[in-house]
Short mmCIF file of C-alpha atoms and ligand atoms in Angstrom, two decimals:
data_model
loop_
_atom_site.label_atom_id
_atom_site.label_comp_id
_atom_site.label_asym_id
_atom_site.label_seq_id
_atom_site.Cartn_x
_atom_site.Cartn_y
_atom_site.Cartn_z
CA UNK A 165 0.00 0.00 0.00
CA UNK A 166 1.58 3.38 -1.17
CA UNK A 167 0.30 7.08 0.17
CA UNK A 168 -0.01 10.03 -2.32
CA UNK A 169 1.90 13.03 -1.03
CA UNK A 170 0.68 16.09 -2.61
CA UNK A 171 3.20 19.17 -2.35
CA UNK A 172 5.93 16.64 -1.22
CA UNK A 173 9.16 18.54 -2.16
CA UNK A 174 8.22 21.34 -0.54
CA UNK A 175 9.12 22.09 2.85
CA UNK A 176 7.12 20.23 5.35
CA UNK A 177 5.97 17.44 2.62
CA UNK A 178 10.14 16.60 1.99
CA UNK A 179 10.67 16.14 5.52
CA UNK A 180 7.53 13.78 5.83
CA UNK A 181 8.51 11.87 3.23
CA UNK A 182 11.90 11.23 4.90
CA UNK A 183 10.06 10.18 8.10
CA UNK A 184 7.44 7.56 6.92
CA UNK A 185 10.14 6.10 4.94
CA UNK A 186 12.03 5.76 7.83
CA UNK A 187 8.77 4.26 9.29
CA UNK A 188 8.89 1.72 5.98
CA UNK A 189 5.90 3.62 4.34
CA UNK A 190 5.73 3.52 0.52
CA UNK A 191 5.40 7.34 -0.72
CA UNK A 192 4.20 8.64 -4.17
CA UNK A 193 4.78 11.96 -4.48
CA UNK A 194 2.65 14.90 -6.75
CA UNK A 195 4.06 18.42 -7.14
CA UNK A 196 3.92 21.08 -9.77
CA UNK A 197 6.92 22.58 -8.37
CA UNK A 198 5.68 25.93 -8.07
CA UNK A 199 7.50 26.38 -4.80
CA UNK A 200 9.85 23.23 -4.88
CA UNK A 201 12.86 22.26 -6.78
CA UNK A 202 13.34 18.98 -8.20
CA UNK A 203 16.66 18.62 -6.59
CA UNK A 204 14.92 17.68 -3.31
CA UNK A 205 13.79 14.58 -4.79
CA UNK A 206 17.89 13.38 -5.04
CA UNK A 207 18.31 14.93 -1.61
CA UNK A 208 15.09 12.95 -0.23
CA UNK A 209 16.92 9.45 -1.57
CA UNK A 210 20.50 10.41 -0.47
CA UNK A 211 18.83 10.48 3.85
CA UNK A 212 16.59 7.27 3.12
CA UNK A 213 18.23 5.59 0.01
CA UNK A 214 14.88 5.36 -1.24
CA UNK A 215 13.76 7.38 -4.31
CA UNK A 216 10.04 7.60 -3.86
CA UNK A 217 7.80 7.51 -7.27
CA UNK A 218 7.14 11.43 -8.56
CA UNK A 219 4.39 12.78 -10.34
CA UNK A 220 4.93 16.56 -11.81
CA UNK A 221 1.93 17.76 -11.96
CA UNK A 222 -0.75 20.53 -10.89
CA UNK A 223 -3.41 18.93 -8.62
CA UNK A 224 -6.22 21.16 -9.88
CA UNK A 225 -5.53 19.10 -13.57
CA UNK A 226 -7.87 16.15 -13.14
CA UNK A 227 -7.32 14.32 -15.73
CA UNK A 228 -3.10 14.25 -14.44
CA UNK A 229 -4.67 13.43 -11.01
CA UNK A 230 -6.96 10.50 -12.13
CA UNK A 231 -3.73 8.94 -14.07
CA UNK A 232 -1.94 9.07 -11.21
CA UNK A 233 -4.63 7.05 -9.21
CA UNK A 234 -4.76 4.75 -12.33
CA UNK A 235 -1.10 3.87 -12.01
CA UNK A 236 -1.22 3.52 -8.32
CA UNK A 237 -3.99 1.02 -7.54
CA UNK A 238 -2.13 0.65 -4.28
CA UNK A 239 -3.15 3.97 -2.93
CA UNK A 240 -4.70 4.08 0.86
CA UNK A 241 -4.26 7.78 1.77
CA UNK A 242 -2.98 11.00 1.49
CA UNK A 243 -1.42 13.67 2.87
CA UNK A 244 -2.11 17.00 1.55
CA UNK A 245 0.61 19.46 1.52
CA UNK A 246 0.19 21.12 -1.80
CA UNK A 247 -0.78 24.66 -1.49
CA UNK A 248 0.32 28.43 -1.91
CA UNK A 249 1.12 30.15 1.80
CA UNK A 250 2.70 33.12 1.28
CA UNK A 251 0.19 35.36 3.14
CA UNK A 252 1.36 38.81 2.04
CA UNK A 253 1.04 37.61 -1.75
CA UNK A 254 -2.38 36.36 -1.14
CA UNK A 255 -3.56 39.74 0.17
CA UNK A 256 -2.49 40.77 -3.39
CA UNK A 257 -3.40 38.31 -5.38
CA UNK A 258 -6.26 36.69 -3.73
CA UNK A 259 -7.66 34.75 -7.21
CA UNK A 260 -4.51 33.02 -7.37
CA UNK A 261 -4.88 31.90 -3.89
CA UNK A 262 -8.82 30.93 -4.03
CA UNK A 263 -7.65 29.41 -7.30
CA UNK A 264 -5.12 26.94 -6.27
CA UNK A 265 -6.04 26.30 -2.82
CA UNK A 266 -9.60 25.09 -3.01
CA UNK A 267 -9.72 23.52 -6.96
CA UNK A 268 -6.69 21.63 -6.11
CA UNK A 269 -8.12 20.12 -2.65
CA UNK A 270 -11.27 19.63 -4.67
CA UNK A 271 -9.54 18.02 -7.67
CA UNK A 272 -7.89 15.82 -4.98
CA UNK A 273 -11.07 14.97 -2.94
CA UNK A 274 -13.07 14.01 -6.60
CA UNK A 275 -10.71 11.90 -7.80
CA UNK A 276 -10.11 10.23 -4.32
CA UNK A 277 -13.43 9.44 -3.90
CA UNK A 278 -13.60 8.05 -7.30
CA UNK A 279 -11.30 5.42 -6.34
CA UNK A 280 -12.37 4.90 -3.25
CA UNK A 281 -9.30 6.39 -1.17
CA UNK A 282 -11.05 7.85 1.69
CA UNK A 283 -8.20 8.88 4.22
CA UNK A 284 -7.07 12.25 4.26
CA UNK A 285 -4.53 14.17 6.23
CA UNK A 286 -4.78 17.97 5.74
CA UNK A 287 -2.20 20.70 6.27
CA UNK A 288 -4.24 23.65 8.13
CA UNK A 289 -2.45 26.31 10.30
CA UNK A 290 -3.16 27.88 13.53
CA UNK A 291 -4.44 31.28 11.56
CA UNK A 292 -7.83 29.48 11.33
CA UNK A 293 -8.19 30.90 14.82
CA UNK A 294 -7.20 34.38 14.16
CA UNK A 295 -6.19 36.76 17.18
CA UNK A 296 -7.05 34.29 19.89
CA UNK A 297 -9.41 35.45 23.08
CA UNK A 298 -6.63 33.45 25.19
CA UNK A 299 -3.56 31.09 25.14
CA UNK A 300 -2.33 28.68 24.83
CA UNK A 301 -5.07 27.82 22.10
CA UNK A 302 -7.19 24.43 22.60
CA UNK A 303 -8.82 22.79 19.35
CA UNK A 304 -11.96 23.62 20.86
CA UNK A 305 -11.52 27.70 20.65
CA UNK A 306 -13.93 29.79 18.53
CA UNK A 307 -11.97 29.66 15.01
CA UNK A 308 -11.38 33.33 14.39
CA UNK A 309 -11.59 35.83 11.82
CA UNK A 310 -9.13 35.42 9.16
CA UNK A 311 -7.20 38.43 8.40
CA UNK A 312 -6.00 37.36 4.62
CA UNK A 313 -7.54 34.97 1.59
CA UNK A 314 -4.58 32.24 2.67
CA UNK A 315 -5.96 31.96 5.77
CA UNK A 316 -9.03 32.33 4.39
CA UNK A 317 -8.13 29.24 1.99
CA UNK A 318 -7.46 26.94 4.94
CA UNK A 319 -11.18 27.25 6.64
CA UNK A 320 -12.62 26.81 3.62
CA UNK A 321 -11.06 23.31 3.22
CA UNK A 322 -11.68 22.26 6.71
CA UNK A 323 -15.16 22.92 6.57
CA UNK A 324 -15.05 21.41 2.49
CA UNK A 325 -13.60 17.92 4.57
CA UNK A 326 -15.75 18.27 7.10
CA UNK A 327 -18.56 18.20 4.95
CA UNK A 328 -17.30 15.45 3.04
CA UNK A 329 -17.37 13.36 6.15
CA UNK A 330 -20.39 14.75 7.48
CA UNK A 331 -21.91 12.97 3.72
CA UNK A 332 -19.98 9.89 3.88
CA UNK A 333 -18.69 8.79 7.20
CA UNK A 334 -16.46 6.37 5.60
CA UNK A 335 -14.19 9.10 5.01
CA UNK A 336 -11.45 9.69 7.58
CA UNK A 337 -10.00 13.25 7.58
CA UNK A 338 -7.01 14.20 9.84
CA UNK A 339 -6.67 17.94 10.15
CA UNK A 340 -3.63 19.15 11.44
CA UNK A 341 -3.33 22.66 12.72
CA UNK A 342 0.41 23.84 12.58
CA UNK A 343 1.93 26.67 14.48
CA UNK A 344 5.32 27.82 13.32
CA UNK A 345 7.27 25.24 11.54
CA UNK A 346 10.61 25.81 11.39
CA UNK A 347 14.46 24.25 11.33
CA UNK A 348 15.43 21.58 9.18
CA UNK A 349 16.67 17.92 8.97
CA UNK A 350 19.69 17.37 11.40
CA UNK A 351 21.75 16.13 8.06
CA UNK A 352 21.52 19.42 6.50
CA UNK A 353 20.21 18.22 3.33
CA UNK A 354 16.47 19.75 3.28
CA UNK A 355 15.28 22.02 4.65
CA UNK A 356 13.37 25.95 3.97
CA UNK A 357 14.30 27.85 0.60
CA UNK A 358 12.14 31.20 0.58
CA UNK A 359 12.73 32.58 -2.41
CA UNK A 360 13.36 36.14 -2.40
CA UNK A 361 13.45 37.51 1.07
CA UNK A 362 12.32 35.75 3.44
CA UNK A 363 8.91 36.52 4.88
CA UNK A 364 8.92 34.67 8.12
CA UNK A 365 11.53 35.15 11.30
CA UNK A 366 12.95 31.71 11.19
CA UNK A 367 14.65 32.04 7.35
CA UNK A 368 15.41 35.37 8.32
CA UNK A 369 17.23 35.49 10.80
CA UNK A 370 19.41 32.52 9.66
CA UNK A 371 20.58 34.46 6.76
CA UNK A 372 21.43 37.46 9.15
CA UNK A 373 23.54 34.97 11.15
CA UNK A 374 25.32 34.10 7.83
CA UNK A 375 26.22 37.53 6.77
CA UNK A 376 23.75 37.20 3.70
CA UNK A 377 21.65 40.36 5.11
CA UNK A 378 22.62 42.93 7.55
CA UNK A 379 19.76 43.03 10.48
CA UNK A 380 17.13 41.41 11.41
CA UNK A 381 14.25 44.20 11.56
CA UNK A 382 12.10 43.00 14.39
CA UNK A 383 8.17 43.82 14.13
CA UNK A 384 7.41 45.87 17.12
CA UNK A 385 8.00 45.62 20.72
CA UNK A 386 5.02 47.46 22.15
CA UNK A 387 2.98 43.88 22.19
CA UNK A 388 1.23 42.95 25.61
CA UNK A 389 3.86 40.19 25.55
CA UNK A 390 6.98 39.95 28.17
CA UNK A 391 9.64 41.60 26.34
CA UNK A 392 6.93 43.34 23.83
CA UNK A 393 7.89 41.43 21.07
CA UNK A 394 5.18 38.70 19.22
CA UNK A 395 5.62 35.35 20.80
CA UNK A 396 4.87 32.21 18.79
CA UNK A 397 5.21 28.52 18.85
CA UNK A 398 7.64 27.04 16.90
CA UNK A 399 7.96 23.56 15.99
CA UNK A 400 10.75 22.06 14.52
CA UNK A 401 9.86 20.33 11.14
CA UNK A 402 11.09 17.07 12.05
CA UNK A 403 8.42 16.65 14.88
CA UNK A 404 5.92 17.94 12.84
CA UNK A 405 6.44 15.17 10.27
CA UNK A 406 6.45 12.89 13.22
CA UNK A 407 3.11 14.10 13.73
CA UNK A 408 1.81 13.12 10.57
CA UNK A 409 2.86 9.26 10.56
CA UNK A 410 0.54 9.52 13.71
CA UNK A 411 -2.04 11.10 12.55
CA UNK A 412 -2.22 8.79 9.48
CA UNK A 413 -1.62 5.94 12.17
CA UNK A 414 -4.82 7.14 13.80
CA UNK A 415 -6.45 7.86 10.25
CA UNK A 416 -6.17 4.07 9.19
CA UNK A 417 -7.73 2.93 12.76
CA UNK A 418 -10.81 5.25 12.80
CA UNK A 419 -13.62 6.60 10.89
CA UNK A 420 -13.98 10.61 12.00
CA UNK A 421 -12.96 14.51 10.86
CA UNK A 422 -10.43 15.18 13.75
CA UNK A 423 -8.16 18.27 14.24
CA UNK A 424 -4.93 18.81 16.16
CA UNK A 425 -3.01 21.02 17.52
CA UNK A 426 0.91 20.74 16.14
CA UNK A 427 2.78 22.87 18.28
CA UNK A 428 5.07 22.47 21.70
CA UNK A 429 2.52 24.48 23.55
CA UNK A 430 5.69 27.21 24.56
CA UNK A 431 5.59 30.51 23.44
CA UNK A 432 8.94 31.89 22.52
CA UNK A 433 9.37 36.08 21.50
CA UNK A 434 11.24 37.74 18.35
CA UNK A 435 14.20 38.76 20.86
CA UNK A 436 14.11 35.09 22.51
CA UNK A 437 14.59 33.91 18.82
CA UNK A 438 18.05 36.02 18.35
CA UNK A 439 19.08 35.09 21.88
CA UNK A 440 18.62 31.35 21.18
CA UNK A 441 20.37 31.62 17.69
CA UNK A 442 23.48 33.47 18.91
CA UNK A 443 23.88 31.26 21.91
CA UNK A 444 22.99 28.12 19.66
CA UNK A 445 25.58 29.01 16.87
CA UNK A 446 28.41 31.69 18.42
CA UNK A 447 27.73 34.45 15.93
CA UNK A 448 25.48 37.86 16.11
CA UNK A 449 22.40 38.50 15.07
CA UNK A 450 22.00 42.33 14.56
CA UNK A 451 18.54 43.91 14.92
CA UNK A 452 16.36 47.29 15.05
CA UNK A 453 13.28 47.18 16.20
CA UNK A 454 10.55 48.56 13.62
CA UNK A 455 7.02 49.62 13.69
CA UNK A 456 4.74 46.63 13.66
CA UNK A 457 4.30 44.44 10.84
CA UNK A 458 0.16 44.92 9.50
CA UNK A 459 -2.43 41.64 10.35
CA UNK A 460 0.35 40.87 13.31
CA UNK A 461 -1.18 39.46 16.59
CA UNK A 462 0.78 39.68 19.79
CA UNK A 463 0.69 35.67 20.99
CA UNK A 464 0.46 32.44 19.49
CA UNK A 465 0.93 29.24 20.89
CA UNK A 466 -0.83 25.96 21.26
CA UNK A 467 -2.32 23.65 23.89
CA UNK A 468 -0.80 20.40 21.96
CA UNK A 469 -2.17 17.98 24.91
CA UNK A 470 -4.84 16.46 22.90
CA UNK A 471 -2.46 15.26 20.01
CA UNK A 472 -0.46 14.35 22.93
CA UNK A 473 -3.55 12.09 24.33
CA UNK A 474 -4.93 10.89 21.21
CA UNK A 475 -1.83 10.49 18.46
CA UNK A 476 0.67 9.61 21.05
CA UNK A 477 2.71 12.77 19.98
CA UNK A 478 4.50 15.31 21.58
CA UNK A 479 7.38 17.59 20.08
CA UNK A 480 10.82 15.93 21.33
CA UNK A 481 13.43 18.97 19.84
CA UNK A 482 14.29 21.79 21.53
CA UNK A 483 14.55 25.88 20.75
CA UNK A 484 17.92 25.54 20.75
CA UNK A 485 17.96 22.22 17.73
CA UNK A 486 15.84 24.35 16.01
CA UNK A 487 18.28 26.86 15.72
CA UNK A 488 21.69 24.86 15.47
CA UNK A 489 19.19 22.75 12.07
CA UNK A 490 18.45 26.11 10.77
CA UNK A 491 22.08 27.34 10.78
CA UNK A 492 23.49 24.02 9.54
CA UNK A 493 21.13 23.90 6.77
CA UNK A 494 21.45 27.60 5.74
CA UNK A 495 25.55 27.03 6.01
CA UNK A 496 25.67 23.91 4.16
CA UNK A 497 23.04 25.55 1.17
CA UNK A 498 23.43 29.54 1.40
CA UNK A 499 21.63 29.72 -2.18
CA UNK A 500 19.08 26.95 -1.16
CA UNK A 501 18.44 24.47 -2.98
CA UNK A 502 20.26 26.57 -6.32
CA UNK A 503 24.09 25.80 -4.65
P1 NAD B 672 5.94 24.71 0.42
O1 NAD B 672 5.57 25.84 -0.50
O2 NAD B 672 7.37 24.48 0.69
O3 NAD B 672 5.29 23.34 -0.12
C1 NAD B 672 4.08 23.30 -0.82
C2 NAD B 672 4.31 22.52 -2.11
O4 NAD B 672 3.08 22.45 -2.84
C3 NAD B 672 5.36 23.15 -3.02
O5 NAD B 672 6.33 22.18 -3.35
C4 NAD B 672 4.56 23.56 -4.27
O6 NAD B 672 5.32 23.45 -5.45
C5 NAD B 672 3.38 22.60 -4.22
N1 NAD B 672 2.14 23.06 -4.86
C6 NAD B 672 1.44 24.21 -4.61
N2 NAD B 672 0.34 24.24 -5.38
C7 NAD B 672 0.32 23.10 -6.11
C8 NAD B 672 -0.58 22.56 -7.08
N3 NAD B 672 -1.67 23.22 -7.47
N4 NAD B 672 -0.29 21.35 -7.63
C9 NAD B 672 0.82 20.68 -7.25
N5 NAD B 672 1.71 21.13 -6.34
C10 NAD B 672 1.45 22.34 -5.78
O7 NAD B 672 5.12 24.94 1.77
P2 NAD B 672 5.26 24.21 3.18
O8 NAD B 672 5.82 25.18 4.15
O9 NAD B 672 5.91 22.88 3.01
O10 NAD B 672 3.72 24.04 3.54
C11 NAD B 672 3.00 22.84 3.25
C12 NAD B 672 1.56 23.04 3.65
O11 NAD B 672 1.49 23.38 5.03
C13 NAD B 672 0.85 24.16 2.90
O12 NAD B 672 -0.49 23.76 2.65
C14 NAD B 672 0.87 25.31 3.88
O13 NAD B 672 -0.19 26.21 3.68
C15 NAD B 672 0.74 24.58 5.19
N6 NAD B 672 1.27 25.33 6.35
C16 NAD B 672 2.54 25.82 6.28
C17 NAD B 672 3.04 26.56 7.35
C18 NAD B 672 4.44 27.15 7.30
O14 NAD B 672 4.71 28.09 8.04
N7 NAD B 672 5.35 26.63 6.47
C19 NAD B 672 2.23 26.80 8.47
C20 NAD B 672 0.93 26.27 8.49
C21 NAD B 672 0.47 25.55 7.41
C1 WQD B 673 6.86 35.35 13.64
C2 WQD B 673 7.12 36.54 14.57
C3 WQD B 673 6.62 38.67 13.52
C4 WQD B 673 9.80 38.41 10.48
C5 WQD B 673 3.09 33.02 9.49
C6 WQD B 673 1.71 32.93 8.88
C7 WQD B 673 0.97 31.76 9.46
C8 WQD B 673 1.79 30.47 9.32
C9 WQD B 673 3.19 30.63 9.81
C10 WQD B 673 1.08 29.34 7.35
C11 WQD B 673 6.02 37.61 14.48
C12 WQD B 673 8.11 38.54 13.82
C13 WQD B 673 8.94 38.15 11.54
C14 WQD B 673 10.76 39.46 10.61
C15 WQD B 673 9.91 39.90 12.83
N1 WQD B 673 1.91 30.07 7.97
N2 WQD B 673 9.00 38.87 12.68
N3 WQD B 673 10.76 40.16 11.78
O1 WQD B 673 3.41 35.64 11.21
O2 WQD B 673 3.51 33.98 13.15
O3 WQD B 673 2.96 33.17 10.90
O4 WQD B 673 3.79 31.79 9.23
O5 WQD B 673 0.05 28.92 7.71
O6 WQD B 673 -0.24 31.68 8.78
O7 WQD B 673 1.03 34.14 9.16
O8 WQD B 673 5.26 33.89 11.37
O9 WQD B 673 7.70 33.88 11.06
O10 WQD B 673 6.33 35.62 9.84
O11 WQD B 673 6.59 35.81 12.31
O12 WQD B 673 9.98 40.57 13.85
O13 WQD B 673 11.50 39.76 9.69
O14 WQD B 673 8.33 37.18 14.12
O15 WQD B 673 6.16 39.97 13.75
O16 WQD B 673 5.89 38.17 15.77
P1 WQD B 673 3.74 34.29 11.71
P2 WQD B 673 6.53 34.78 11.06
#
């Protein structure tokens, strides 16, 4: 039995692949590269020694999809990475984002049920709950106003799977809400390649450590937070793919639409970031604070105790491995994946 992963050479899909192959899962991979290079498909099979079968293609082309299924009779499940997150870019191009998002994970779901592949896990993020009335942030908390069409994307799919199970309740759907993912695999070999400048604080600051850019411009420290700076959870991206092996463990045992938390459940700030980095790697990381960065929210982080009652899966790396993956990734790659 094989599982599909959609948007598996991009970040968080590449590192799941390496895990369930670890775990002796088969893994067929889609991806229109749109935010991937094919490069990570060598790097995938130099960790693992396994080259998993690849598909280029866009999900939201069913007739690509349906061949796919057609040539894997073996399917069971899939996890579904594939997706556009840049959530600046979506404010600007919001079509693009409504586009891709929801016809792909439509596509998907059609041509699933078609063949009768009924197990889904879905890639959702913690924005579904917006500016939260408290943390840390329990699955059961009012799901908040989204502030952009990304996260505006990723309720619309978890209510489109809910309602798919809500019609057929032999579905299973796995819906994984995940805070800040960040590092990178301990070998150095995948990992995060933003192109452009980065958006998010992780990439960032790593290429501030390296000497690629000059500060790190932090977003504000007038925040009700201790130090005034945003606090978030981050999870390293190793545990998070850890997370989905469980959740797919779970999906193959029961019948249900379930979400989880994926986060530690410890809120670390902006300057707690730099701290960690320059104690986890010896070198500087210059910054000026700014004004705040627009759609912001002061704290983020998760109550991960029911993936930690029901999955059997808690985050096992530290701030600190975070950082030292980061840095050894960024060092090994400073052009990415185009070295
Ligand atoms: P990524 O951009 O590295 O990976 C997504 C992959 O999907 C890319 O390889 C891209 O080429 C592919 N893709 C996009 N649209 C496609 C389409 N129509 N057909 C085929 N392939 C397509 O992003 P990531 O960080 O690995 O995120 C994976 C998923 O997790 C996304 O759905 C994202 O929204 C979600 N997520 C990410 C974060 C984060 O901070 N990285 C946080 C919460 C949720
Ligand atoms: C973290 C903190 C910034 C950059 C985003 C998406 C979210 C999810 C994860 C997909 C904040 C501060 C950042 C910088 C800074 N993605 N910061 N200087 O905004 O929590 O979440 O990625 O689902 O939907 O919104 O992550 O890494 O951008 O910011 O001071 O150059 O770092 O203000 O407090 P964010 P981030």
């Amino acid at each position: 039995m094989s599982i599909l992963i959609t948007g598996g050479t991009g970040f968080i899909g590449s590192h799941t692949v390496v895990e369930l192959i670890g775990a002796g899962e088969t893994c067929v991979i889609v991806d229109n590269f749109c935010n991937s290079k094919p490069v990570v498909l060598d790097r995938i099979e130099a960790i693992t020694g396994v080259r998993p079968r690849f598909y280029e293609a866009d999900l939201c082309d069913e007739a690509a999809m349906e061949r796919i299924f057609e040539e894997n009779p073996d399917l069971e499940s899939c996890i579904h990475f594939a997706g556009l997150k840049a959530v600046g870019e979506s404010v600007a191009k919001p079509l693009l984002y409504y586009q891709n998002n929801l016809i792909s994970t439509l596509t998907l779901c059609r041509v699933m049920q078609k063949h009768d592949v009924k197990r889904i896990v879905f890639s959702s993020s913690a924005t579904v709950y917006g500016d939260p009335i408290s943390v840390p942030i329990p699955e059961t908390a009012p799901r908040g106003l989204t502030t952009n069409p990304y996260g505006e994307t990723k309720q619309m799919i978890e209510r489109i799977l809910t309602d798919l199970y809500r019609a057929d309740t032999e579905w299973s759907v796995s819906i994984l809400r995940y805070f800040n993912p960040v590092g990178a695999h301990p070998s150095g070999l995948i990992g995060e390649d933003p192109c452009g400048i980065p958006n998010n604080l992780f990439p960032y600051v790593t290429q501030v450590a390296t000497g690629k850019r000059a500060f790190l411009q932090v977003f504000g420290d007038d925040y009700d937070t201790p130090d005034g700076t945003g606090v978030r959870d981050y999870i390293h991206v190793v545990d998070l793919a850890q997370a989905h092996l469980k959740a797919l463990q779970r999906a193959r045992k029961v019948t249900a639409v379930e979400c989880f938390n994926v986060g530690t459940g410890t809120g670390y700030s902006v300057l707690d970031i730099v701290k960690a980095f320059e104690a986890a790697t010896g070198r500087s990381v210059p910054y000026r604070i700014v004004e705040r960065r627009a759609g912001d929210i002061a704290a983020c982080y998760a109550d991960p105790q029911k993936a930690e009652n029901i999955l059997g899966w808690r985050a096992q790396y530290s701030l600190d491995d975070m950082c030292r993956h980061a840095d050894n990734w960024q060092t090994k790659n400073p052009n990415g994946y185009d070295t």
